[in-house]
Amino acid sequence: MSTDLIYSDATKLAELIRTREVSPVEVMKAHLDRIEAVNPKVNAIVTLADGALESAKEAEAAVLRGEELGPLHGVPFTAKDSIDTANVRTQRGSPIFKGRTPDTDATSVARMKKAGAILLAKTNLPEFSYGIESDNLLTGRSNNPWNLDLTPGGSSGGESAAIAAGMSPLGLGTDLAISVRGPAAHTGIVSLKATHGRVPMTGIWPRVPRRFWHVGPMARSIRDLSLAFSQLAGPDGQDGYSSSAIPFDNGIGSSNKRALRVGWLVEPGFGPIDREVAATVEAAAEALKGFGHTVESVRIPALERDFALDVFTRLHVLEMKPGFVETTAGRSEDEIGDMARFMLSLPDTPAADYIDAAQAAERLKDGYAEYFQKYDVLLTPVLPTPSFKHGETELLIDGQTVNVMGIMSATTPLSVTGLPGVSMRFGTSHDGMPIGVQIVGNWQAESTILHVASLLEQVNPVRDLHPNL
């Protein structure tokens, strides 16, 4: 297996294929060999796509015929196992859906294929995509390739672990409150949660409620995120949240030479933050000064008034329970995992509390809208602490003991508001684990945060590090 191939980014692989320096078959075989070698340790891949090698041979033939090639022609990609893939099992992390094989692709998968990418495999997740670890009764537990005793996060933890371990160059994950950004930070890769509705959720389960759900790319380079997003974004006529037919960008677009106004925030607003995480965010802020941008420490009063994780929980618990009840009705005890049991056991949010939470969500949106009148970008932690051991229920963060669900404290503000964010590694903990920063932009300003991420990538002190498996 070629290390050069398994750790090349998707953009490079596409270039090598297009210039006939390497064939799609070589690339596919390298990744299949890598899966065979390391997946038994990591358990990120749960299903190989039938016909992946045959599709690579067809892609090779197209190159040799001189056909017009898509921007990702011949490049393998993976998808979280909640995302429908035609004729490839999509089991949603549950024995209830064991063996389920969709007839059609999710919109996001279809768009990747239209760009020339080839589905390689499906990746692990928690039951029903709910959980901050990727563990379920059907396909087991995924491990962090940097330390197998630690979690790669959830719910797109299988996807992040596969990419970090060189089993896939590019993938699709979903994000409700943390799930593409958190796992990326746990495993040292990059991910994009675009503005809510920018990428259709069609063909992804749970189908409802969708007002906090996102689907987005995960990769090892910022340019791969940009390329994938360019192929994924836009309405499909089926997802009502993805309705804008006008290609609109509220960011800097191609005008990326102007100085930006950057704020950075560690606390207050997110609860306790590990000191190494805080230092990493500050280091990223300092790095941007070197590019001529105006950078300063900020506070956002709305985050201090309304704790976004609490707001999210009060809203979403009531909204998701009918789907959980319907899905588990009549099922045997051994088909229902701990996460579903926990979610079903939660009390309904009283109407008054639900209305109060809805109003708090609006206040959070207003608070960010005010912030982005003055600034172009916000830098924050992705997670309040680096990765931790499997099965933890409490975490000690900066001297304070918090419930493990507090890991979502810095990601849920973007879920509640629908703002876009990039997660990328910019540091390392004392015990060698990745530490990420979250780059937040105004609504529909993906070009701005991707540009800022690309600048940080240029000076990233931990760029091109890979786990030793």
Short mmCIF file of N, CA, C and O in Angstrom, two decimals, residues 17-20 23-24 54-70 73:
data_model
loop_
_atom_site.label_atom_id
_atom_site.label_comp_id
_atom_site.label_asym_id
_atom_site.label_seq_id
_atom_site.Cartn_x
_atom_site.Cartn_y
_atom_site.Cartn_z
N ILE A 17 -5.05 11.49 -10.87
CA ILE A 17 -5.86 10.66 -11.77
C ILE A 17 -6.07 11.37 -13.10
O ILE A 17 -5.93 10.78 -14.17
N ARG A 18 -6.37 12.65 -13.04
CA ARG A 18 -6.64 13.41 -14.25
C ARG A 18 -5.40 13.48 -15.16
O ARG A 18 -5.52 13.46 -16.39
N THR A 19 -4.22 13.56 -14.56
CA THR A 19 -2.98 13.65 -15.35
C THR A 19 -2.38 12.28 -15.63
O THR A 19 -1.26 12.18 -16.15
N ARG A 20 -3.08 11.23 -15.26
CA ARG A 20 -2.69 9.83 -15.53
C ARG A 20 -1.40 9.42 -14.82
O ARG A 20 -0.71 8.49 -15.24
N SER A 23 -3.76 5.63 -11.36
CA SER A 23 -5.08 5.23 -11.85
C SER A 23 -6.08 5.16 -10.70
O SER A 23 -5.70 4.93 -9.54
N PRO A 24 -7.36 5.34 -11.00
CA PRO A 24 -8.38 5.17 -9.95
C PRO A 24 -8.33 3.79 -9.31
O PRO A 24 -8.64 3.65 -8.12
N GLU A 54 -14.90 -2.19 -9.21
CA GLU A 54 -15.39 -2.18 -10.59
C GLU A 54 -15.65 -0.75 -11.05
O GLU A 54 -15.36 -0.39 -12.20
N SER A 55 -16.19 0.08 -10.15
CA SER A 55 -16.41 1.49 -10.49
C SER A 55 -15.09 2.20 -10.74
O SER A 55 -15.00 3.07 -11.62
N ALA A 56 -14.06 1.82 -10.00
CA ALA A 56 -12.74 2.41 -10.22
C ALA A 56 -12.19 2.01 -11.60
O ALA A 56 -11.55 2.82 -12.28
N LYS A 57 -12.45 0.78 -12.00
CA LYS A 57 -12.01 0.35 -13.33
C LYS A 57 -12.75 1.12 -14.42
O LYS A 57 -12.15 1.50 -15.44
N GLU A 58 -14.03 1.37 -14.21
CA GLU A 58 -14.79 2.17 -15.18
C GLU A 58 -14.25 3.60 -15.22
O GLU A 58 -14.16 4.22 -16.30
N ALA A 59 -13.90 4.13 -14.04
CA ALA A 59 -13.33 5.48 -13.99
C ALA A 59 -12.00 5.54 -14.72
O ALA A 59 -11.68 6.53 -15.41
N GLU A 60 -11.22 4.49 -14.60
CA GLU A 60 -9.93 4.42 -15.29
C GLU A 60 -10.14 4.41 -16.81
O GLU A 60 -9.44 5.10 -17.56
N ALA A 61 -11.12 3.64 -17.24
CA ALA A 61 -11.40 3.57 -18.67
C ALA A 61 -11.83 4.92 -19.22
O ALA A 61 -11.46 5.31 -20.34
N ALA A 62 -12.59 5.67 -18.44
CA ALA A 62 -13.03 7.00 -18.87
C ALA A 62 -11.84 7.93 -19.05
O ALA A 62 -11.80 8.75 -19.97
N VAL A 63 -10.87 7.82 -18.14
CA VAL A 63 -9.66 8.64 -18.26
C VAL A 63 -8.92 8.29 -19.55
O VAL A 63 -8.50 9.18 -20.32
N LEU A 64 -8.77 7.02 -19.81
CA LEU A 64 -8.02 6.58 -20.98
C LEU A 64 -8.73 6.94 -22.28
O LEU A 64 -8.08 7.14 -23.31
N ARG A 65 -10.05 7.04 -22.22
CA ARG A 65 -10.81 7.44 -23.42
C ARG A 65 -10.78 8.95 -23.64
O ARG A 65 -11.27 9.44 -24.65
N GLY A 66 -10.23 9.68 -22.68
CA GLY A 66 -10.17 11.12 -22.81
C GLY A 66 -11.48 11.82 -22.56
O GLY A 66 -11.68 12.95 -23.04
N GLU A 67 -12.37 11.21 -21.78
CA GLU A 67 -13.66 11.82 -21.51
C GLU A 67 -13.51 13.02 -20.58
O GLU A 67 -12.51 13.17 -19.87
N GLU A 68 -14.51 13.88 -20.59
CA GLU A 68 -14.55 14.99 -19.65
C GLU A 68 -14.76 14.43 -18.25
O GLU A 68 -15.67 13.62 -18.02
N LEU A 69 -13.92 14.87 -17.31
CA LEU A 69 -13.93 14.29 -15.97
C LEU A 69 -14.45 15.28 -14.94
O LEU A 69 -14.21 16.48 -15.02
N GLY A 70 -15.17 14.75 -13.97
CA GLY A 70 -15.65 15.58 -12.87
C GLY A 70 -14.51 15.96 -11.95
O GLY A 70 -13.42 15.37 -11.99
N HIS A 73 -13.21 12.97 -10.00
CA HIS A 73 -13.24 11.74 -10.78
C HIS A 73 -12.27 10.70 -10.23
O HIS A 73 -11.07 10.95 -10.08
#
